[in-house]
Amino acid sequence: MRPTPTWLVTEFHDEDDLGVVKTGKEAQINLIERHGHDGRTCVFARKRYLPREVKQKGELEALGVQRSSAFVHDVQYREGRQFRKSRDRRAVERMSTYGKRLLQDRWMGHEHEVMTRLWHAGLSVPYPIAYDGNVFDLEYVGDDERAAPQLHAARLRAEQLPAAFDQLVDGLHVIVAEGYAHGDLSAYNVLWWDDRVWFIDFPQAVDIAANPSGIDFLHRDVLNVCGWFSHRGLDVDGEEVFADVLRSL
Ligand SMILES: Nc1ncnc2c1ncn2[C@@H]1O[C@H](COP(=O)(O)OP(=O)(O)OP(=O)(O)O)[C@@H](O)[C@H]1O
Ligand SMILES: [Mg+2]
């Protein structure tokens, strides 16, 4: 177990929302400043999922960003993998609004759980601070001026590519050694900051042993990122990297 990062303020009296860092297709990231009892402050990212299939603006507002946490208590769902009540399962099957909320809750709990495992295993992932059934707080990668760019937008110089690639492969080994496939790995879900890669966005990560498609997801992840690097002129063979990474399983 790695010790809790020292920058994190845990005893606090107030939090300010400094604004939106990024709104993606599936989630919105805000920057939060926390004020500690001891006078220290820290800044971190707060991730809220936008409901997947809900497109109407009114519904988005009701469920998404300004959503209250009332439904979470209603659901009594924590971090388990089962829906505890058959009413919940039926709601998901029907994909009622209530069901969509349940799924959101499940994705976030899962993302927090996977990132916690991987952070402790030493992977370069933002430190997962807490998941409260409503929002997921995690380390912010960036500085006062800008959030870390996604790898595809980071304008790496040719001489930086080999080091970035090595870090990525090292990271893949850690992920696989913990038994996971990221499931959506690409140059969009890797950040580049201070000459370092950061893996993000794990809600769809799968347990390779438990999921029959786990190896296929891993294969796709590896080919995706290798393709990105070879497109930029690096001599990489995706299948070779895949075989290498599998040795960590
Ligand atoms: N911890 C972080 N620090 C800085 N920026 C972050 C952090 N987490 C996410 N971001 C930014 O927010 C974007 C969206 O986050 P994430 O990939 O986790 O959600 P998403 O559901 O995949 O959204 P999208 O549909 O845009 O990919 C990231 O691509 C990244 O630019
Ligand atoms: Mg993403």
CSV table of N, CA, C and O in Angstrom, one decimal, residues 130-217:
chain,number,residue,atom,x,y,z
A,130,ALA,N,-11.7,9.9,-3.5
A,130,ALA,CA,-12.9,9.4,-2.9
A,130,ALA,C,-14.1,9.3,-3.9
A,130,ALA,O,-14.1,10.0,-4.9
A,131,TYR,N,-14.9,8.4,-3.7
A,131,TYR,CA,-16.1,8.2,-4.5
A,131,TYR,C,-17.3,8.2,-3.5
A,131,TYR,O,-17.3,7.3,-2.6
A,132,ASP,N,-18.2,9.1,-3.6
A,132,ASP,CA,-19.3,9.1,-2.6
A,132,ASP,C,-20.6,8.6,-3.1
A,132,ASP,O,-21.7,8.9,-2.5
A,133,GLY,N,-20.6,8.0,-4.3
A,133,GLY,CA,-21.9,7.5,-4.8
A,133,GLY,C,-22.5,8.6,-5.7
A,133,GLY,O,-23.5,8.3,-6.4
A,134,ASN,N,-21.9,9.7,-5.8
A,134,ASN,CA,-22.4,10.8,-6.6
A,134,ASN,C,-21.4,11.4,-7.5
A,134,ASN,O,-21.6,11.6,-8.7
A,135,VAL,N,-20.2,11.7,-6.9
A,135,VAL,CA,-19.1,12.2,-7.7
A,135,VAL,C,-17.8,11.5,-7.3
A,135,VAL,O,-17.7,10.9,-6.2
A,136,PHE,N,-16.9,11.5,-8.2
A,136,PHE,CA,-15.6,10.8,-8.1
A,136,PHE,C,-14.5,11.9,-8.0
A,136,PHE,O,-14.3,12.7,-9.0
A,137,ASP,N,-13.8,12.0,-6.9
A,137,ASP,CA,-12.8,13.0,-6.7
A,137,ASP,C,-11.4,12.3,-7.0
A,137,ASP,O,-11.2,11.3,-6.5
A,138,LEU,N,-10.6,13.0,-7.8
A,138,LEU,CA,-9.3,12.4,-8.1
A,138,LEU,C,-8.2,13.5,-8.3
A,138,LEU,O,-8.6,14.7,-8.5
A,139,GLU,N,-7.0,13.1,-8.2
A,139,GLU,CA,-5.9,14.1,-8.3
A,139,GLU,C,-6.0,14.8,-9.7
A,139,GLU,O,-6.4,14.2,-10.7
A,140,TYR,N,-5.7,16.1,-9.6
A,140,TYR,CA,-5.8,16.9,-10.9
A,140,TYR,C,-4.4,16.9,-11.5
A,140,TYR,O,-3.4,17.1,-10.8
A,141,VAL,N,-4.3,16.6,-12.8
A,141,VAL,CA,-3.0,16.6,-13.5
A,141,VAL,C,-3.0,17.9,-14.3
A,141,VAL,O,-3.8,18.1,-15.2
A,142,GLY,N,-2.1,18.8,-13.9
A,142,GLY,CA,-2.0,20.1,-14.6
A,142,GLY,C,-1.5,21.1,-13.7
A,142,GLY,O,-1.0,20.8,-12.6
A,143,ASP,N,-1.6,22.4,-14.1
A,143,ASP,CA,-1.2,23.5,-13.2
A,143,ASP,C,-2.3,24.6,-13.2
A,143,ASP,O,-3.4,24.4,-13.7
A,144,ASP,N,-1.9,25.8,-12.7
A,144,ASP,CA,-2.9,26.9,-12.6
A,144,ASP,C,-3.4,27.3,-14.0
A,144,ASP,O,-4.5,27.8,-14.1
A,145,GLU,N,-2.5,27.1,-15.0
A,145,GLU,CA,-2.8,27.6,-16.3
A,145,GLU,C,-3.6,26.7,-17.2
A,145,GLU,O,-4.5,27.1,-18.0
A,146,ARG,N,-3.3,25.4,-17.1
A,146,ARG,CA,-3.9,24.5,-18.0
A,146,ARG,C,-3.9,23.1,-17.4
A,146,ARG,O,-3.0,22.7,-16.6
A,147,ALA,N,-4.9,22.3,-17.8
A,147,ALA,CA,-4.9,20.9,-17.4
A,147,ALA,C,-4.0,20.2,-18.4
A,147,ALA,O,-3.7,20.6,-19.5
A,148,ALA,N,-3.5,19.1,-17.9
A,148,ALA,CA,-2.6,18.3,-18.8
A,148,ALA,C,-3.3,17.9,-20.1
A,148,ALA,O,-4.5,17.5,-20.1
A,149,PRO,N,-2.6,18.1,-21.2
A,149,PRO,CA,-3.2,17.7,-22.5
A,149,PRO,C,-3.3,16.2,-22.7
A,149,PRO,O,-2.5,15.5,-22.1
A,150,GLN,N,-4.3,15.8,-23.4
A,150,GLN,CA,-4.3,14.4,-23.8
A,150,GLN,C,-3.1,14.1,-24.7
A,150,GLN,O,-2.6,15.0,-25.4
A,151,LEU,N,-2.6,12.9,-24.7
A,151,LEU,CA,-1.4,12.5,-25.4
A,151,LEU,C,-1.5,13.0,-26.9
A,151,LEU,O,-0.6,13.5,-27.5
A,152,HIS,N,-2.7,12.8,-27.5
A,152,HIS,CA,-2.8,13.1,-28.9
A,152,HIS,C,-2.6,14.6,-29.2
A,152,HIS,O,-2.3,15.0,-30.4
A,153,ALA,N,-2.9,15.4,-28.2
A,153,ALA,CA,-2.8,16.8,-28.4
A,153,ALA,C,-1.5,17.5,-27.8
A,153,ALA,O,-1.4,18.7,-27.8
A,154,ALA,N,-0.7,16.6,-27.3
A,154,ALA,CA,0.4,17.1,-26.5
A,154,ALA,C,1.6,17.6,-27.3
A,154,ALA,O,2.6,18.1,-26.7
A,155,ARG,N,1.6,17.4,-28.6
A,155,ARG,CA,2.7,17.9,-29.4
A,155,ARG,C,4.1,17.4,-29.0
A,155,ARG,O,5.0,18.2,-28.8
A,156,LEU,N,4.2,16.1,-28.7
A,156,LEU,CA,5.5,15.6,-28.4
A,156,LEU,C,6.4,15.7,-29.5
A,156,LEU,O,6.1,15.5,-30.7
A,157,ARG,N,7.7,16.1,-29.2
A,157,ARG,CA,8.7,16.1,-30.2
A,157,ARG,C,9.1,14.7,-30.5
A,157,ARG,O,9.0,13.8,-29.6
A,158,ALA,N,9.7,14.4,-31.7
A,158,ALA,CA,10.1,13.1,-32.1
A,158,ALA,C,11.0,12.4,-31.1
A,158,ALA,O,10.8,11.2,-30.8
A,159,GLU,N,11.9,13.2,-30.5
A,159,GLU,CA,12.8,12.6,-29.5
A,159,GLU,C,12.1,12.2,-28.2
A,159,GLU,O,12.7,11.5,-27.4
A,160,GLN,N,10.9,12.7,-28.0
A,160,GLN,CA,10.2,12.4,-26.7
A,160,GLN,C,9.4,11.1,-26.9
A,160,GLN,O,8.9,10.5,-25.9
A,161,LEU,N,9.1,10.7,-28.1
A,161,LEU,CA,8.2,9.6,-28.4
A,161,LEU,C,8.7,8.3,-27.7
A,161,LEU,O,7.9,7.6,-27.1
A,162,PRO,N,10.0,7.9,-27.9
A,162,PRO,CA,10.4,6.6,-27.3
A,162,PRO,C,10.2,6.5,-25.8
A,162,PRO,O,9.7,5.5,-25.3
A,163,ALA,N,10.5,7.6,-25.1
A,163,ALA,CA,10.3,7.6,-23.6
A,163,ALA,C,8.8,7.5,-23.3
A,163,ALA,O,8.4,6.7,-22.4
A,164,ALA,N,7.9,8.2,-24.0
A,164,ALA,CA,6.5,8.1,-23.8
A,164,ALA,C,6.0,6.7,-24.0
A,164,ALA,O,5.2,6.2,-23.3
A,165,PHE,N,6.5,6.1,-25.1
A,165,PHE,CA,6.1,4.8,-25.5
A,165,PHE,C,6.5,3.8,-24.4
A,165,PHE,O,5.7,2.9,-24.0
A,166,ASP,N,7.7,3.9,-24.0
A,166,ASP,CA,8.2,3.0,-22.9
A,166,ASP,C,7.4,3.1,-21.7
A,166,ASP,O,7.0,2.1,-21.1
A,167,GLN,N,7.0,4.3,-21.3
A,167,GLN,CA,6.2,4.5,-20.1
A,167,GLN,C,4.8,3.8,-20.3
A,167,GLN,O,4.3,3.2,-19.4
A,168,LEU,N,4.3,4.0,-21.5
A,168,LEU,CA,3.0,3.4,-21.8
A,168,LEU,C,3.0,1.9,-21.7
A,168,LEU,O,2.1,1.2,-21.1
A,169,VAL,N,4.1,1.3,-22.2
A,169,VAL,CA,4.2,-0.2,-22.2
A,169,VAL,C,4.4,-0.6,-20.7
A,169,VAL,O,3.8,-1.6,-20.3
A,170,ASP,N,5.2,0.1,-20.0
A,170,ASP,CA,5.4,-0.2,-18.6
A,170,ASP,C,4.1,-0.2,-17.8
A,170,ASP,O,3.8,-1.1,-17.0
A,171,GLY,N,3.3,0.8,-18.1
A,171,GLY,CA,2.0,1.0,-17.5
A,171,GLY,C,1.1,-0.2,-17.9
A,171,GLY,O,0.3,-0.7,-17.0
A,172,LEU,N,1.1,-0.6,-19.1
A,172,LEU,CA,0.3,-1.7,-19.6
A,172,LEU,C,0.6,-3.0,-18.8
A,172,LEU,O,-0.2,-3.7,-18.4
A,173,HIS,N,1.9,-3.1,-18.5
A,173,HIS,CA,2.4,-4.3,-17.7
A,173,HIS,C,1.7,-4.3,-16.3
A,173,HIS,O,1.3,-5.3,-15.8
A,174,VAL,N,1.7,-3.1,-15.7
A,174,VAL,CA,1.2,-3.0,-14.4
A,174,VAL,C,-0.3,-3.3,-14.4
A,174,VAL,O,-0.9,-4.0,-13.6
A,175,ILE,N,-1.0,-2.7,-15.4
A,175,ILE,CA,-2.5,-2.9,-15.5
A,175,ILE,C,-2.8,-4.4,-15.7
A,175,ILE,O,-3.6,-5.0,-15.0
A,176,VAL,N,-2.0,-5.1,-16.5
A,176,VAL,CA,-2.2,-6.5,-16.8
A,176,VAL,C,-1.8,-7.3,-15.6
A,176,VAL,O,-2.5,-8.3,-15.2
A,177,ALA,N,-0.8,-7.0,-14.9
A,177,ALA,CA,-0.4,-7.7,-13.8
A,177,ALA,C,-1.4,-7.7,-12.7
A,177,ALA,O,-1.6,-8.6,-11.9
A,178,GLU,N,-2.2,-6.6,-12.6
A,178,GLU,CA,-3.3,-6.5,-11.7
A,178,GLU,C,-4.6,-7.2,-12.2
A,178,GLU,O,-5.6,-7.2,-11.5
A,179,GLY,N,-4.5,-7.8,-13.4
A,179,GLY,CA,-5.6,-8.6,-13.9
A,179,GLY,C,-6.6,-7.8,-14.7
A,179,GLY,O,-7.6,-8.3,-15.1
A,180,TYR,N,-6.2,-6.5,-15.1
A,180,TYR,CA,-7.2,-5.7,-15.8
A,180,TYR,C,-6.8,-5.5,-17.3
A,180,TYR,O,-5.6,-5.5,-17.6
A,181,ALA,N,-7.9,-5.2,-18.1
A,181,ALA,CA,-7.7,-4.5,-19.4
A,181,ALA,C,-8.4,-3.2,-19.2
A,181,ALA,O,-9.5,-3.1,-18.7
A,182,HIS,N,-7.7,-2.1,-19.7
A,182,HIS,CA,-8.3,-0.8,-19.6
A,182,HIS,C,-9.7,-0.7,-20.3
A,182,HIS,O,-10.7,-0.2,-19.8
A,183,GLY,N,-9.7,-1.2,-21.6
A,183,GLY,CA,-10.9,-1.3,-22.3
A,183,GLY,C,-11.2,-0.1,-23.2
A,183,GLY,O,-12.1,-0.2,-24.1
A,184,ASP,N,-10.6,1.0,-23.0
A,184,ASP,CA,-10.8,2.1,-23.9
A,184,ASP,C,-9.5,2.9,-24.0
A,184,ASP,O,-9.6,4.2,-24.0
A,185,LEU,N,-8.4,2.2,-24.1
A,185,LEU,CA,-7.1,2.9,-24.1
A,185,LEU,C,-6.8,3.5,-25.5
A,185,LEU,O,-7.0,2.9,-26.5
A,186,SER,N,-6.5,4.8,-25.4
A,186,SER,CA,-6.1,5.5,-26.7
A,186,SER,C,-5.4,6.7,-26.3
A,186,SER,O,-5.2,7.0,-25.1
A,187,ALA,N,-4.9,7.5,-27.3
A,187,ALA,CA,-4.2,8.7,-27.0
A,187,ALA,C,-5.1,9.8,-26.4
A,187,ALA,O,-4.6,10.8,-26.0
A,188,TYR,N,-6.4,9.5,-26.3
A,188,TYR,CA,-7.3,10.4,-25.7
A,188,TYR,C,-7.5,10.2,-24.2
A,188,TYR,O,-7.9,11.0,-23.5
A,189,ASN,N,-7.2,8.9,-23.8
A,189,ASN,CA,-7.3,8.6,-22.4
A,189,ASN,C,-6.0,8.4,-21.7
A,189,ASN,O,-5.9,7.7,-20.7
A,190,VAL,N,-5.0,9.1,-22.3
A,190,VAL,CA,-3.7,9.1,-21.6
A,190,VAL,C,-3.3,10.6,-21.6
A,190,VAL,O,-3.5,11.3,-22.7
A,191,LEU,N,-2.9,11.1,-20.5
A,191,LEU,CA,-2.5,12.5,-20.4
A,191,LEU,C,-1.0,12.6,-20.4
A,191,LEU,O,-0.3,11.6,-20.1
A,192,TRP,N,-0.4,13.7,-20.8
A,192,TRP,CA,1.0,13.9,-20.9
A,192,TRP,C,1.3,15.2,-20.1
A,192,TRP,O,0.8,16.3,-20.4
A,193,TRP,N,2.1,15.0,-19.1
A,193,TRP,CA,2.4,16.2,-18.2
A,193,TRP,C,3.8,16.0,-17.6
A,193,TRP,O,4.1,14.9,-17.1
A,194,ASP,N,4.6,17.0,-17.6
A,194,ASP,CA,6.0,16.9,-17.1
A,194,ASP,C,6.7,15.7,-17.5
A,194,ASP,O,7.3,14.9,-16.7
A,195,ASP,N,6.7,15.4,-18.8
A,195,ASP,CA,7.4,14.3,-19.4
A,195,ASP,C,6.9,12.9,-18.9
A,195,ASP,O,7.7,12.0,-18.8
A,196,ARG,N,5.7,12.9,-18.5
A,196,ARG,CA,5.2,11.7,-17.9
A,196,ARG,C,3.8,11.4,-18.5
A,196,ARG,O,3.0,12.3,-18.7
A,197,VAL,N,3.5,10.1,-18.7
A,197,VAL,CA,2.2,9.7,-19.1
A,197,VAL,C,1.3,9.4,-17.9
A,197,VAL,O,1.8,8.9,-16.9
A,198,TRP,N,0.0,9.7,-18.0
A,198,TRP,CA,-0.9,9.4,-16.9
A,198,TRP,C,-2.1,8.7,-17.6
A,198,TRP,O,-2.7,9.2,-18.5
A,199,PHE,N,-2.4,7.6,-17.0
A,199,PHE,CA,-3.6,6.8,-17.5
A,199,PHE,C,-4.8,7.3,-16.8
A,199,PHE,O,-4.9,7.5,-15.6
A,200,ILE,N,-5.9,7.5,-17.6
A,200,ILE,CA,-7.2,8.0,-17.0
A,200,ILE,C,-8.3,7.2,-17.7
A,200,ILE,O,-8.1,6.5,-18.6
A,201,ASP,N,-9.5,7.5,-17.1
A,201,ASP,CA,-10.8,7.0,-17.7
A,201,ASP,C,-10.9,5.5,-17.7
A,201,ASP,O,-10.9,4.9,-18.7
A,202,PHE,N,-11.2,5.0,-16.5
A,202,PHE,CA,-11.3,3.5,-16.3
A,202,PHE,C,-12.7,2.9,-16.1
A,202,PHE,O,-12.8,1.8,-15.7
A,203,PRO,N,-13.8,3.6,-16.4
A,203,PRO,CA,-15.1,3.0,-16.0
A,203,PRO,C,-15.4,1.7,-16.7
A,203,PRO,O,-16.1,0.9,-16.2
A,204,GLN,N,-14.8,1.5,-17.9
A,204,GLN,CA,-15.1,0.3,-18.6
A,204,GLN,C,-14.0,-0.8,-18.5
A,204,GLN,O,-14.0,-1.8,-19.2
A,205,ALA,N,-13.1,-0.6,-17.5
A,205,ALA,CA,-12.0,-1.6,-17.3
A,205,ALA,C,-12.6,-2.9,-17.0
A,205,ALA,O,-13.6,-3.0,-16.3
A,206,VAL,N,-12.0,-4.0,-17.5
A,206,VAL,CA,-12.5,-5.3,-17.2
A,206,VAL,C,-11.5,-6.2,-16.5
A,206,VAL,O,-10.3,-6.0,-16.8
A,207,ASP,N,-12.0,-7.1,-15.8
A,207,ASP,CA,-11.2,-8.1,-15.1
A,207,ASP,C,-10.9,-9.2,-16.2
A,207,ASP,O,-11.9,-9.8,-16.7
A,208,ILE,N,-9.7,-9.4,-16.6
A,208,ILE,CA,-9.4,-10.2,-17.7
A,208,ILE,C,-9.8,-11.7,-17.4
A,208,ILE,O,-10.3,-12.4,-18.3
A,209,ALA,N,-9.6,-12.1,-16.2
A,209,ALA,CA,-10.0,-13.5,-15.9
A,209,ALA,C,-11.5,-13.7,-15.9
A,209,ALA,O,-11.9,-14.8,-16.3
A,210,ALA,N,-12.2,-12.7,-15.5
A,210,ALA,CA,-13.7,-12.9,-15.4
A,210,ALA,C,-14.4,-12.6,-16.7
A,210,ALA,O,-15.5,-13.1,-16.8
A,211,ASN,N,-13.9,-11.8,-17.5
A,211,ASN,CA,-14.6,-11.4,-18.7
A,211,ASN,C,-14.1,-12.1,-19.9
A,211,ASN,O,-12.9,-12.0,-20.3
A,212,PRO,N,-15.0,-12.8,-20.6
A,212,PRO,CA,-14.6,-13.6,-21.8
A,212,PRO,C,-14.0,-12.8,-22.9
A,212,PRO,O,-13.2,-13.3,-23.7
A,213,SER,N,-14.3,-11.5,-22.9
A,213,SER,CA,-13.7,-10.6,-23.9
A,213,SER,C,-12.5,-9.8,-23.4
A,213,SER,O,-12.0,-9.0,-24.1
A,214,GLY,N,-12.1,-10.1,-22.2
A,214,GLY,CA,-11.0,-9.4,-21.6
A,214,GLY,C,-9.8,-9.3,-22.4
A,214,GLY,O,-9.2,-8.2,-22.7
A,215,ILE,N,-9.3,-10.5,-23.0
A,215,ILE,CA,-8.1,-10.5,-23.8
A,215,ILE,C,-8.3,-9.7,-25.1
A,215,ILE,O,-7.4,-9.0,-25.5
A,216,ASP,N,-9.5,-9.8,-25.6
A,216,ASP,CA,-9.8,-9.0,-26.8
A,216,ASP,C,-9.7,-7.5,-26.6
A,216,ASP,O,-9.2,-6.7,-27.4
A,217,PHE,N,-10.2,-7.1,-25.4
A,217,PHE,CA,-10.1,-5.7,-25.1
A,217,PHE,C,-8.7,-5.2,-24.9
A,217,PHE,O,-8.3,-4.2,-25.4
